[in-house]
JSON list of C-alpha atoms and ligand atoms in Angstrom, two decimals:
[
{"chain": "A", "resi": 22, "resn": "MET", "atom": "CA", "xyz": [-22.52, 7.04, 11.93]},
{"chain": "A", "resi": 23, "resn": "GLY", "atom": "CA", "xyz": [-21.47, 3.91, 13.86]},
{"chain": "A", "resi": 24, "resn": "ARG", "atom": "CA", "xyz": [-19.68, 4.14, 17.16]},
{"chain": "A", "resi": 25, "resn": "GLY", "atom": "CA", "xyz": [-16.48, 2.70, 15.73]},
{"chain": "A", "resi": 26, "resn": "VAL", "atom": "CA", "xyz": [-16.43, 5.28, 12.96]},
{"chain": "A", "resi": 27, "resn": "ALA", "atom": "CA", "xyz": [-17.18, 8.10, 15.42]},
{"chain": "A", "resi": 28, "resn": "GLY", "atom": "CA", "xyz": [-14.34, 6.85, 17.64]},
{"chain": "A", "resi": 29, "resn": "ALA", "atom": "CA", "xyz": [-11.95, 6.78, 14.68]},
{"chain": "A", "resi": 30, "resn": "TRP", "atom": "CA", "xyz": [-12.97, 10.32, 13.75]},
{"chain": "A", "resi": 31, "resn": "ARG", "atom": "CA", "xyz": [-12.36, 11.53, 17.27]},
{"chain": "A", "resi": 32, "resn": "ARG", "atom": "CA", "xyz": [-8.94, 9.85, 17.43]},
{"chain": "A", "resi": 33, "resn": "ALA", "atom": "CA", "xyz": [-7.94, 11.27, 14.03]},
{"chain": "A", "resi": 34, "resn": "ALA", "atom": "CA", "xyz": [-9.09, 14.78, 15.03]},
{"chain": "A", "resi": 35, "resn": "LEU", "atom": "CA", "xyz": [-7.24, 14.63, 18.34]},
{"chain": "A", "resi": 36, "resn": "SER", "atom": "CA", "xyz": [-4.06, 13.37, 16.71]},
{"chain": "A", "resi": 37, "resn": "ALA", "atom": "CA", "xyz": [-4.27, 16.13, 14.06]},
{"chain": "A", "resi": 38, "resn": "ILE", "atom": "CA", "xyz": [-4.56, 18.72, 16.84]},
{"chain": "A", "resi": 39, "resn": "ALA", "atom": "CA", "xyz": [-1.70, 17.13, 18.75]},
{"chain": "A", "resi": 40, "resn": "ASP", "atom": "CA", "xyz": [0.43, 17.17, 15.56]},
{"chain": "A", "resi": 41, "resn": "LEU", "atom": "CA", "xyz": [-0.14, 20.93, 15.30]},
{"chain": "A", "resi": 42, "resn": "LEU", "atom": "CA", "xyz": [0.41, 21.86, 18.93]},
{"chain": "A", "resi": 43, "resn": "LEU", "atom": "CA", "xyz": [3.15, 19.55, 20.14]},
{"chain": "A", "resi": 44, "resn": "PRO", "atom": "CA", "xyz": [6.80, 19.61, 19.04]},
{"chain": "A", "resi": 45, "resn": "ALA", "atom": "CA", "xyz": [7.39, 17.11, 16.22]},
{"chain": "A", "resi": 46, "resn": "VAL", "atom": "CA", "xyz": [8.63, 13.71, 17.37]},
{"chain": "A", "resi": 47, "resn": "CYS", "atom": "CA", "xyz": [9.35, 10.45, 15.57]},
{"chain": "A", "resi": 48, "resn": "PRO", "atom": "CA", "xyz": [5.87, 9.05, 14.75]},
{"chain": "A", "resi": 49, "resn": "LEU", "atom": "CA", "xyz": [6.88, 5.56, 15.87]},
{"chain": "A", "resi": 50, "resn": "CYS", "atom": "CA", "xyz": [8.74, 5.85, 19.20]},
{"chain": "A", "resi": 51, "resn": "ARG", "atom": "CA", "xyz": [7.39, 9.36, 19.90]},
{"chain": "A", "resi": 52, "resn": "GLU", "atom": "CA", "xyz": [10.63, 10.13, 21.72]},
{"chain": "A", "resi": 53, "resn": "GLN", "atom": "CA", "xyz": [13.23, 11.37, 19.24]},
{"chain": "A", "resi": 54, "resn": "ALA", "atom": "CA", "xyz": [12.75, 14.93, 17.94]},
{"chain": "A", "resi": 55, "resn": "GLY", "atom": "CA", "xyz": [11.86, 15.47, 14.26]},
{"chain": "A", "resi": 56, "resn": "ALA", "atom": "CA", "xyz": [8.80, 14.72, 12.15]},
{"chain": "A", "resi": 57, "resn": "GLU", "atom": "CA", "xyz": [10.38, 11.73, 10.38]},
{"chain": "A", "resi": 58, "resn": "LEU", "atom": "CA", "xyz": [11.22, 8.24, 11.60]},
{"chain": "A", "resi": 59, "resn": "CYS", "atom": "CA", "xyz": [14.33, 8.42, 13.81]},
{"chain": "A", "resi": 60, "resn": "ALA", "atom": "CA", "xyz": [17.44, 6.43, 12.90]},
{"chain": "A", "resi": 61, "resn": "ALA", "atom": "CA", "xyz": [16.79, 3.80, 15.58]},
{"chain": "A", "resi": 62, "resn": "CYS", "atom": "CA", "xyz": [13.20, 3.19, 14.40]},
{"chain": "A", "resi": 63, "resn": "CYS", "atom": "CA", "xyz": [14.32, 3.04, 10.74]},
{"chain": "A", "resi": 64, "resn": "ALA", "atom": "CA", "xyz": [16.95, 0.45, 11.64]},
{"chain": "A", "resi": 65, "resn": "ALA", "atom": "CA", "xyz": [14.35, -1.60, 13.54]},
{"chain": "A", "resi": 66, "resn": "LEU", "atom": "CA", "xyz": [11.90, -1.86, 10.62]},
{"chain": "A", "resi": 67, "resn": "PRO", "atom": "CA", "xyz": [11.58, -5.48, 9.41]},
{"chain": "A", "resi": 68, "resn": "ARG", "atom": "CA", "xyz": [13.21, -5.43, 5.97]},
{"chain": "A", "resi": 69, "resn": "LEU", "atom": "CA", "xyz": [12.36, -8.31, 3.63]},
{"chain": "A", "resi": 70, "resn": "HIS", "atom": "CA", "xyz": [15.32, -10.53, 2.81]},
{"chain": "A", "resi": 71, "resn": "ALA", "atom": "CA", "xyz": [15.74, -11.19, -0.95]},
{"chain": "A", "resi": 72, "resn": "PRO", "atom": "CA", "xyz": [12.04, -10.85, -1.89]},
{"chain": "A", "resi": 73, "resn": "CYS", "atom": "CA", "xyz": [10.79, -12.61, -5.03]},
{"chain": "A", "resi": 74, "resn": "PRO", "atom": "CA", "xyz": [10.72, -10.03, -7.87]},
{"chain": "A", "resi": 75, "resn": "TRP", "atom": "CA", "xyz": [7.35, -11.36, -9.04]},
{"chain": "A", "resi": 76, "resn": "CYS", "atom": "CA", "xyz": [5.37, -11.93, -5.84]},
{"chain": "A", "resi": 77, "resn": "GLY", "atom": "CA", "xyz": [7.36, -10.25, -3.07]},
{"chain": "A", "resi": 78, "resn": "MET", "atom": "CA", "xyz": [7.72, -13.28, -0.79]},
{"chain": "A", "resi": 79, "resn": "PRO", "atom": "CA", "xyz": [11.04, -13.27, 1.09]},
{"chain": "A", "resi": 80, "resn": "ASN", "atom": "CA", "xyz": [13.96, -15.67, 0.69]},
{"chain": "A", "resi": 81, "resn": "HIS", "atom": "CA", "xyz": [13.54, -15.95, -3.04]},
{"chain": "A", "resi": 82, "resn": "GLU", "atom": "CA", "xyz": [14.61, -19.25, -4.59]},
{"chain": "A", "resi": 83, "resn": "VAL", "atom": "CA", "xyz": [14.46, -20.32, -8.22]},
{"chain": "A", "resi": 84, "resn": "PRO", "atom": "CA", "xyz": [11.77, -21.37, -8.87]},
{"chain": "A", "resi": 85, "resn": "CYS", "atom": "CA", "xyz": [9.91, -19.30, -6.28]},
{"chain": "A", "resi": 86, "resn": "ARG", "atom": "CA", "xyz": [8.15, -21.58, -3.82]},
{"chain": "A", "resi": 87, "resn": "ALA", "atom": "CA", "xyz": [5.31, -19.08, -3.39]},
{"chain": "A", "resi": 88, "resn": "CYS", "atom": "CA", "xyz": [4.48, -18.23, -7.02]},
{"chain": "A", "resi": 89, "resn": "ASP", "atom": "CA", "xyz": [6.50, -20.75, -9.05]},
{"chain": "A", "resi": 90, "resn": "GLU", "atom": "CA", "xyz": [7.86, -17.79, -11.11]},
{"chain": "A", "resi": 91, "resn": "ARG", "atom": "CA", "xyz": [4.34, -17.05, -12.32]},
{"chain": "A", "resi": 92, "resn": "GLY", "atom": "CA", "xyz": [4.08, -13.92, -10.18]},
{"chain": "A", "resi": 93, "resn": "LEU", "atom": "CA", "xyz": [0.80, -12.16, -9.49]},
{"chain": "A", "resi": 94, "resn": "PRO", "atom": "CA", "xyz": [-1.74, -11.92, -12.31]},
{"chain": "A", "resi": 95, "resn": "HIS", "atom": "CA", "xyz": [-1.40, -8.74, -14.42]},
{"chain": "A", "resi": 96, "resn": "LEU", "atom": "CA", "xyz": [1.62, -7.41, -12.50]},
{"chain": "A", "resi": 97, "resn": "ALA", "atom": "CA", "xyz": [4.91, -7.29, -14.43]},
{"chain": "A", "resi": 98, "resn": "SER", "atom": "CA", "xyz": [6.93, -7.08, -11.20]},
{"chain": "A", "resi": 99, "resn": "VAL", "atom": "CA", "xyz": [6.52, -6.63, -7.46]},
{"chain": "A", "resi": 100, "resn": "ARG", "atom": "CA", "xyz": [8.70, -4.55, -5.15]},
{"chain": "A", "resi": 101, "resn": "VAL", "atom": "CA", "xyz": [8.00, -4.67, -1.40]},
{"chain": "A", "resi": 102, "resn": "ALA", "atom": "CA", "xyz": [9.91, -2.69, 1.20]},
{"chain": "A", "resi": 103, "resn": "PHE", "atom": "CA", "xyz": [9.12, -4.48, 4.48]},
{"chain": "A", "resi": 104, "resn": "ALA", "atom": "CA", "xyz": [7.41, -7.39, 6.19]},
{"chain": "A", "resi": 105, "resn": "TYR", "atom": "CA", "xyz": [4.04, -6.48, 7.69]},
{"chain": "A", "resi": 106, "resn": "ARG", "atom": "CA", "xyz": [4.97, -7.15, 11.28]},
{"chain": "A", "resi": 107, "resn": "ALA", "atom": "CA", "xyz": [6.62, -5.67, 14.38]},
{"chain": "A", "resi": 108, "resn": "LYS", "atom": "CA", "xyz": [7.28, -1.91, 14.17]},
{"chain": "A", "resi": 109, "resn": "LEU", "atom": "CA", "xyz": [6.16, -1.60, 10.56]},
{"chain": "A", "resi": 110, "resn": "ARG", "atom": "CA", "xyz": [2.80, -3.11, 11.41]},
{"chain": "A", "resi": 111, "resn": "ARG", "atom": "CA", "xyz": [2.40, -0.63, 14.26]},
{"chain": "A", "resi": 112, "resn": "LEU", "atom": "CA", "xyz": [3.24, 2.31, 11.99]},
{"chain": "A", "resi": 113, "resn": "LEU", "atom": "CA", "xyz": [0.76, 1.20, 9.30]},
{"chain": "A", "resi": 114, "resn": "THR", "atom": "CA", "xyz": [-1.96, 0.50, 11.87]},
{"chain": "A", "resi": 115, "resn": "GLU", "atom": "CA", "xyz": [-1.58, 4.01, 13.25]},
{"chain": "A", "resi": 116, "resn": "ALA", "atom": "CA", "xyz": [-1.56, 5.44, 9.72]},
{"chain": "A", "resi": 117, "resn": "LYS", "atom": "CA", "xyz": [-4.61, 3.48, 8.50]},
{"chain": "A", "resi": 118, "resn": "ALA", "atom": "CA", "xyz": [-6.88, 2.61, 11.43]},
{"chain": "A", "resi": 119, "resn": "GLY", "atom": "CA", "xyz": [-5.67, 5.44, 13.66]},
{"chain": "A", "resi": 120, "resn": "GLY", "atom": "CA", "xyz": [-5.68, 8.05, 10.88]},
{"chain": "A", "resi": 121, "resn": "ARG", "atom": "CA", "xyz": [-2.57, 9.68, 12.36]},
{"chain": "A", "resi": 122, "resn": "ALA", "atom": "CA", "xyz": [-1.29, 12.22, 9.85]},
{"chain": "A", "resi": 123, "resn": "ALA", "atom": "CA", "xyz": [2.30, 11.98, 11.14]},
{"chain": "A", "resi": 124, "resn": "ALA", "atom": "CA", "xyz": [2.26, 8.19, 10.72]},
{"chain": "A", "resi": 125, "resn": "VAL", "atom": "CA", "xyz": [0.83, 8.50, 7.19]},
{"chain": "A", "resi": 126, "resn": "ARG", "atom": "CA", "xyz": [3.56, 10.98, 6.22]},
{"chain": "A", "resi": 127, "resn": "ALA", "atom": "CA", "xyz": [6.34, 8.77, 7.61]},
{"chain": "A", "resi": 128, "resn": "ALA", "atom": "CA", "xyz": [4.94, 5.52, 6.16]},
{"chain": "A", "resi": 129, "resn": "ALA", "atom": "CA", "xyz": [4.45, 7.04, 2.69]},
{"chain": "A", "resi": 130, "resn": "GLN", "atom": "CA", "xyz": [8.19, 7.76, 2.48]},
{"chain": "A", "resi": 131, "resn": "LEU", "atom": "CA", "xyz": [8.92, 4.01, 2.72]},
{"chain": "A", "resi": 132, "resn": "VAL", "atom": "CA", "xyz": [7.47, 3.17, -0.73]},
{"chain": "A", "resi": 133, "resn": "PRO", "atom": "CA", "xyz": [10.05, 1.32, -2.89]},
{"chain": "A", "resi": 134, "resn": "ASP", "atom": "CA", "xyz": [10.98, 2.24, -6.47]},
{"chain": "A", "resi": 135, "resn": "PRO", "atom": "CA", "xyz": [9.38, 0.21, -9.29]},
{"chain": "A", "resi": 136, "resn": "ALA", "atom": "CA", "xyz": [11.43, -2.57, -10.91]},
{"chain": "A", "resi": 137, "resn": "GLY", "atom": "CA", "xyz": [11.13, -1.04, -14.39]},
{"chain": "A", "resi": 138, "resn": "PRO", "atom": "CA", "xyz": [10.82, 2.39, -16.02]},
{"chain": "A", "resi": 139, "resn": "VAL", "atom": "CA", "xyz": [7.39, 4.05, -15.62]},
{"chain": "A", "resi": 140, "resn": "ALA", "atom": "CA", "xyz": [5.74, 7.15, -17.05]},
{"chain": "A", "resi": 141, "resn": "LEU", "atom": "CA", "xyz": [3.00, 7.45, -14.41]},
{"chain": "A", "resi": 142, "resn": "VAL", "atom": "CA", "xyz": [2.34, 6.50, -10.78]},
{"chain": "A", "resi": 143, "resn": "VAL", "atom": "CA", "xyz": [-1.19, 5.35, -9.84]},
{"chain": "A", "resi": 144, "resn": "PRO", "atom": "CA", "xyz": [-2.44, 4.51, -6.34]},
{"chain": "A", "resi": 145, "resn": "VAL", "atom": "CA", "xyz": [-4.90, 1.72, -5.59]},
{"chain": "A", "resi": 146, "resn": "PRO", "atom": "CA", "xyz": [-7.95, 3.89, -4.74]},
{"chain": "A", "resi": 147, "resn": "PRO", "atom": "CA", "xyz": [-9.63, 4.06, -1.32]},
{"chain": "A", "resi": 148, "resn": "ALA", "atom": "CA", "xyz": [-12.70, 1.89, -0.79]},
{"chain": "A", "resi": 149, "resn": "PRO", "atom": "CA", "xyz": [-16.02, 3.66, -1.41]},
{"chain": "A", "resi": 150, "resn": "GLY", "atom": "CA", "xyz": [-17.40, 5.20, 1.78]},
{"chain": "A", "resi": 151, "resn": "ARG", "atom": "CA", "xyz": [-14.02, 5.37, 3.47]},
{"chain": "A", "resi": 152, "resn": "ARG", "atom": "CA", "xyz": [-13.86, 8.12, 6.09]},
{"chain": "A", "resi": 153, "resn": "SER", "atom": "CA", "xyz": [-11.99, 11.22, 4.96]},
{"chain": "A", "resi": 154, "resn": "GLY", "atom": "CA", "xyz": [-8.42, 11.95, 6.02]},
{"chain": "A", "resi": 155, "resn": "PRO", "atom": "CA", "xyz": [-5.08, 11.15, 4.42]},
{"chain": "A", "resi": 156, "resn": "HIS", "atom": "CA", "xyz": [-5.13, 7.92, 2.38]},
{"chain": "A", "resi": 157, "resn": "LEU", "atom": "CA", "xyz": [-1.85, 6.06, 2.73]},
{"chain": "A", "resi": 158, "resn": "ALA", "atom": "CA", "xyz": [-1.59, 4.53, -0.78]},
{"chain": "A", "resi": 159, "resn": "THR", "atom": "CA", "xyz": [-2.39, 7.90, -2.38]},
{"chain": "A", "resi": 160, "resn": "ARG", "atom": "CA", "xyz": [0.23, 9.66, -0.24]},
{"chain": "A", "resi": 161, "resn": "ALA", "atom": "CA", "xyz": [2.83, 6.99, -1.02]},
{"chain": "A", "resi": 162, "resn": "ALA", "atom": "CA", "xyz": [2.06, 7.27, -4.76]},
{"chain": "A", "resi": 163, "resn": "ARG", "atom": "CA", "xyz": [2.70, 11.03, -4.62]},
{"chain": "A", "resi": 164, "resn": "VAL", "atom": "CA", "xyz": [5.99, 10.47, -2.78]},
{"chain": "A", "resi": 165, "resn": "LEU", "atom": "CA", "xyz": [7.10, 7.95, -5.41]},
{"chain": "A", "resi": 166, "resn": "ALA", "atom": "CA", "xyz": [6.07, 10.17, -8.34]},
{"chain": "A", "resi": 167, "resn": "ARG", "atom": "CA", "xyz": [8.07, 13.07, -6.90]},
{"chain": "A", "resi": 168, "resn": "ARG", "atom": "CA", "xyz": [11.09, 10.81, -6.39]},
{"chain": "A", "resi": 169, "resn": "LEU", "atom": "CA", "xyz": [10.91, 9.50, -9.98]},
{"chain": "A", "resi": 170, "resn": "GLY", "atom": "CA", "xyz": [10.06, 12.85, -11.57]},
{"chain": "A", "resi": 171, "resn": "VAL", "atom": "CA", "xyz": [6.89, 11.53, -13.26]},
{"chain": "A", "resi": 172, "resn": "PRO", "atom": "CA", "xyz": [3.23, 12.48, -12.78]},
{"chain": "A", "resi": 173, "resn": "CYS", "atom": "CA", "xyz": [0.90, 10.84, -10.27]},
{"chain": "A", "resi": 174, "resn": "ALA", "atom": "CA", "xyz": [-2.78, 10.38, -11.12]},
{"chain": "A", "resi": 175, "resn": "ALA", "atom": "CA", "xyz": [-5.76, 8.86, -9.32]},
{"chain": "A", "resi": 176, "resn": "LEU", "atom": "CA", "xyz": [-6.61, 7.03, -12.52]},
{"chain": "A", "resi": 177, "resn": "LEU", "atom": "CA", "xyz": [-8.55, 4.15, -10.94]},
{"chain": "A", "resi": 178, "resn": "ALA", "atom": "CA", "xyz": [-12.09, 4.20, -9.59]},
{"chain": "A", "resi": 179, "resn": "CYS", "atom": "CA", "xyz": [-14.02, 1.50, -7.75]},
{"chain": "A", "resi": 180, "resn": "THR", "atom": "CA", "xyz": [-16.86, 0.15, -9.85]},
{"chain": "A", "resi": 181, "resn": "ARG", "atom": "CA", "xyz": [-18.81, -1.04, -6.79]},
{"chain": "A", "resi": 182, "resn": "SER", "atom": "CA", "xyz": [-18.37, -1.54, -3.06]},
{"chain": "A", "resi": 183, "resn": "ALA", "atom": "CA", "xyz": [-16.74, -4.77, -1.89]},
{"chain": "A", "resi": 184, "resn": "HIS", "atom": "CA", "xyz": [-16.43, -6.60, 1.41]},
{"chain": "A", "resi": 185, "resn": "PRO", "atom": "CA", "xyz": [-13.35, -5.65, 3.47]},
{"chain": "A", "resi": 186, "resn": "GLN", "atom": "CA", "xyz": [-10.64, -8.04, 2.26]},
{"chain": "A", "resi": 187, "resn": "HIS", "atom": "CA", "xyz": [-9.21, -8.86, 5.70]},
{"chain": "A", "resi": 188, "resn": "ARG", "atom": "CA", "xyz": [-12.36, -10.77, 6.69]},
{"chain": "A", "resi": 189, "resn": "LEU", "atom": "CA", "xyz": [-12.25, -13.09, 3.67]},
{"chain": "A", "resi": 190, "resn": "SER", "atom": "CA", "xyz": [-10.51, -16.34, 2.83]},
{"chain": "A", "resi": 191, "resn": "ARG", "atom": "CA", "xyz": [-7.93, -16.45, 0.07]},
{"chain": "A", "resi": 192, "resn": "ALA", "atom": "CA", "xyz": [-10.38, -17.71, -2.57]},
{"chain": "A", "resi": 193, "resn": "GLU", "atom": "CA", "xyz": [-13.02, -15.21, -1.48]},
{"chain": "A", "resi": 194, "resn": "ARG", "atom": "CA", "xyz": [-10.53, -12.34, -1.83]},
{"chain": "A", "resi": 195, "resn": "TRP", "atom": "CA", "xyz": [-10.01, -13.09, -5.53]},
{"chain": "A", "resi": 196, "resn": "ARG", "atom": "CA", "xyz": [-13.78, -13.32, -6.16]},
{"chain": "A", "resi": 197, "resn": "ASN", "atom": "CA", "xyz": [-14.41, -10.17, -4.13]},
{"chain": "A", "resi": 198, "resn": "THR", "atom": "CA", "xyz": [-12.05, -8.04, -6.24]},
{"chain": "A", "resi": 199, "resn": "GLN", "atom": "CA", "xyz": [-13.01, -9.29, -9.72]},
{"chain": "A", "resi": 200, "resn": "ASP", "atom": "CA", "xyz": [-13.69, -6.25, -11.95]},
{"chain": "A", "resi": 201, "resn": "LEU", "atom": "CA", "xyz": [-13.55, -4.05, -8.85]},
{"chain": "A", "resi": 202, "resn": "TYR", "atom": "CA", "xyz": [-11.70, -1.20, -10.60]},
{"chain": "A", "resi": 203, "resn": "ALA", "atom": "CA", "xyz": [-11.97, 0.77, -13.83]},
{"chain": "A", "resi": 204, "resn": "ALA", "atom": "CA", "xyz": [-9.52, 3.30, -15.29]},
{"chain": "A", "resi": 205, "resn": "ARG", "atom": "CA", "xyz": [-10.95, 6.78, -15.88]},
{"chain": "A", "resi": 206, "resn": "ARG", "atom": "CA", "xyz": [-8.75, 7.29, -18.96]},
{"chain": "A", "resi": 207, "resn": "ASP", "atom": "CA", "xyz": [-6.01, 5.52, -20.90]},
{"chain": "A", "resi": 208, "resn": "PRO", "atom": "CA", "xyz": [-2.74, 5.12, -18.99]},
{"chain": "A", "resi": 209, "resn": "PRO", "atom": "CA", "xyz": [0.72, 5.22, -20.59]},
{"chain": "A", "resi": 210, "resn": "ALA", "atom": "CA", "xyz": [2.35, 1.90, -21.52]},
{"chain": "A", "resi": 211, "resn": "GLU", "atom": "CA", "xyz": [4.36, 1.60, -18.29]},
{"chain": "A", "resi": 212, "resn": "VAL", "atom": "CA", "xyz": [2.79, 2.37, -14.94]},
{"chain": "A", "resi": 213, "resn": "ALA", "atom": "CA", "xyz": [3.78, 2.02, -11.27]},
{"chain": "A", "resi": 214, "resn": "LEU", "atom": "CA", "xyz": [0.88, 0.84, -9.09]},
{"chain": "A", "resi": 215, "resn": "VAL", "atom": "CA", "xyz": [1.18, 1.74, -5.40]},
{"chain": "A", "resi": 216, "resn": "ASP", "atom": "CA", "xyz": [-0.58, 0.16, -2.42]},
{"chain": "A", "resi": 217, "resn": "ASP", "atom": "CA", "xyz": [0.21, -0.13, 1.26]},
{"chain": "A", "resi": 218, "resn": "ILE", "atom": "CA", "xyz": [-0.08, -3.82, 2.18]},
{"chain": "A", "resi": 219, "resn": "LEU", "atom": "CA", "xyz": [0.28, -6.79, -0.17]},
{"chain": "A", "resi": 220, "resn": "THR", "atom": "CA", "xyz": [-1.52, -9.89, 1.13]},
{"chain": "A", "resi": 221, "resn": "SER", "atom": "CA", "xyz": [-3.06, -12.27, -1.43]},
{"chain": "A", "resi": 222, "resn": "GLY", "atom": "CA", "xyz": [-2.35, -9.86, -4.28]},
{"chain": "A", "resi": 223, "resn": "ALA", "atom": "CA", "xyz": [-6.02, -9.93, -5.34]},
{"chain": "A", "resi": 224, "resn": "THR", "atom": "CA", "xyz": [-6.57, -6.18, -4.92]},
{"chain": "A", "resi": 225, "resn": "ALA", "atom": "CA", "xyz": [-3.37, -5.21, -6.74]},
{"chain": "A", "resi": 226, "resn": "SER", "atom": "CA", "xyz": [-4.06, -7.71, -9.54]},
{"chain": "A", "resi": 227, "resn": "ALA", "atom": "CA", "xyz": [-7.56, -6.31, -10.05]},
{"chain": "A", "resi": 228, "resn": "ALA", "atom": "CA", "xyz": [-6.17, -2.76, -10.15]},
{"chain": "A", "resi": 229, "resn": "ALA", "atom": "CA", "xyz": [-3.47, -3.79, -12.65]},
{"chain": "A", "resi": 230, "resn": "ALA", "atom": "CA", "xyz": [-6.08, -5.58, -14.80]},
{"chain": "A", "resi": 231, "resn": "ALA", "atom": "CA", "xyz": [-8.08, -2.34, -15.06]},
{"chain": "A", "resi": 232, "resn": "LEU", "atom": "CA", "xyz": [-4.97, -0.45, -16.27]},
{"chain": "A", "resi": 233, "resn": "ILE", "atom": "CA", "xyz": [-4.13, -3.18, -18.78]},
{"chain": "A", "resi": 234, "resn": "ALA", "atom": "CA", "xyz": [-7.72, -3.19, -20.06]},
{"chain": "A", "resi": 235, "resn": "ARG", "atom": "CA", "xyz": [-7.15, 0.47, -21.03]},
{"chain": "A", "resi": 236, "resn": "GLY", "atom": "CA", "xyz": [-3.83, -0.11, -22.78]},
{"chain": "A", "resi": 237, "resn": "ALA", "atom": "CA", "xyz": [-1.04, -0.35, -20.15]},
{"chain": "A", "resi": 238, "resn": "ARG", "atom": "CA", "xyz": [1.59, -2.92, -21.17]},
{"chain": "A", "resi": 239, "resn": "ALA", "atom": "CA", "xyz": [3.58, -3.23, -17.93]},
{"chain": "A", "resi": 240, "resn": "VAL", "atom": "CA", "xyz": [2.24, -2.52, -14.44]},
{"chain": "A", "resi": 241, "resn": "HIS", "atom": "CA", "xyz": [4.96, -2.56, -11.78]},
{"chain": "A", "resi": 242, "resn": "GLY", "atom": "CA", "xyz": [3.65, -3.01, -8.22]},
{"chain": "A", "resi": 243, "resn": "CYS", "atom": "CA", "xyz": [5.24, -1.02, -5.37]},
{"chain": "A", "resi": 244, "resn": "PHE", "atom": "CA", "xyz": [4.13, -1.91, -1.84]},
{"chain": "A", "resi": 245, "resn": "LEU", "atom": "CA", "xyz": [5.08, -0.75, 1.62]},
{"chain": "A", "resi": 246, "resn": "ALA", "atom": "CA", "xyz": [4.68, -4.15, 3.25]},
{"chain": "A", "resi": 247, "resn": "ARG", "atom": "CA", "xyz": [3.89, -7.78, 2.66]},
{"chain": "A", "resi": 248, "resn": "THR", "atom": "CA", "xyz": [1.99, -10.08, 5.02]},
{"chain": "A", "resi": 249, "resn": "LEU", "atom": "CA", "xyz": [3.84, -13.36, 5.44]},
{"chain": "B", "resi": 27, "resn": "LIG", "atom": "ZN1", "xyz": [11.76, 6.64, 16.60]},
{"chain": "B", "resi": 28, "resn": "LIG", "atom": "ZN1", "xyz": [7.39, -15.52, -6.19]}
]
């Protein structure tokens, strides 16, 4: 086990113990009482202004300057709640890198509804070899499924390990995720696909392609945040 991984384990274990022993506070400011984001922190989250319904970039114009109305491959629509910066970035960093259970719980609640009707919610799966602990996309998918009153299933599996996307260029990201996922069984025709951060869209497109290969007709992407 590398030192970084051991450090992450220790931090996650300590934060889990602190969550149990200390009175619940807002996971972002850690000042206001209550296990959920306080009103002030919610108001300070960087909402996206008029995001493109096909690629999630803000300040949507017709045609979209980012995707030219073509959207992201294999995704019928894209809904994004926030920009990946400021307080939202801090919350997601604590949820993902820090493994803080309270941050995961709070962040998962921020998942937006899909743009169309769906019969199933599917998370983008964790990378192979990821350390254990709550996985944000999976938690957010469960939150969304409960909200919509439809089932949630971990239908996708990684077919191989891939390089961490954040170290790659845009072109490399698309190559890196080609055929990265496979569906374990046939999905219904309309599916919501949930992930935490939308960057190039390569990961989400590969996940949607795997669902379409097994018969899905419309895959609606739902993301917590978009990098700009
Ligand atoms: Zn707060
Ligand atoms: Zn667009």
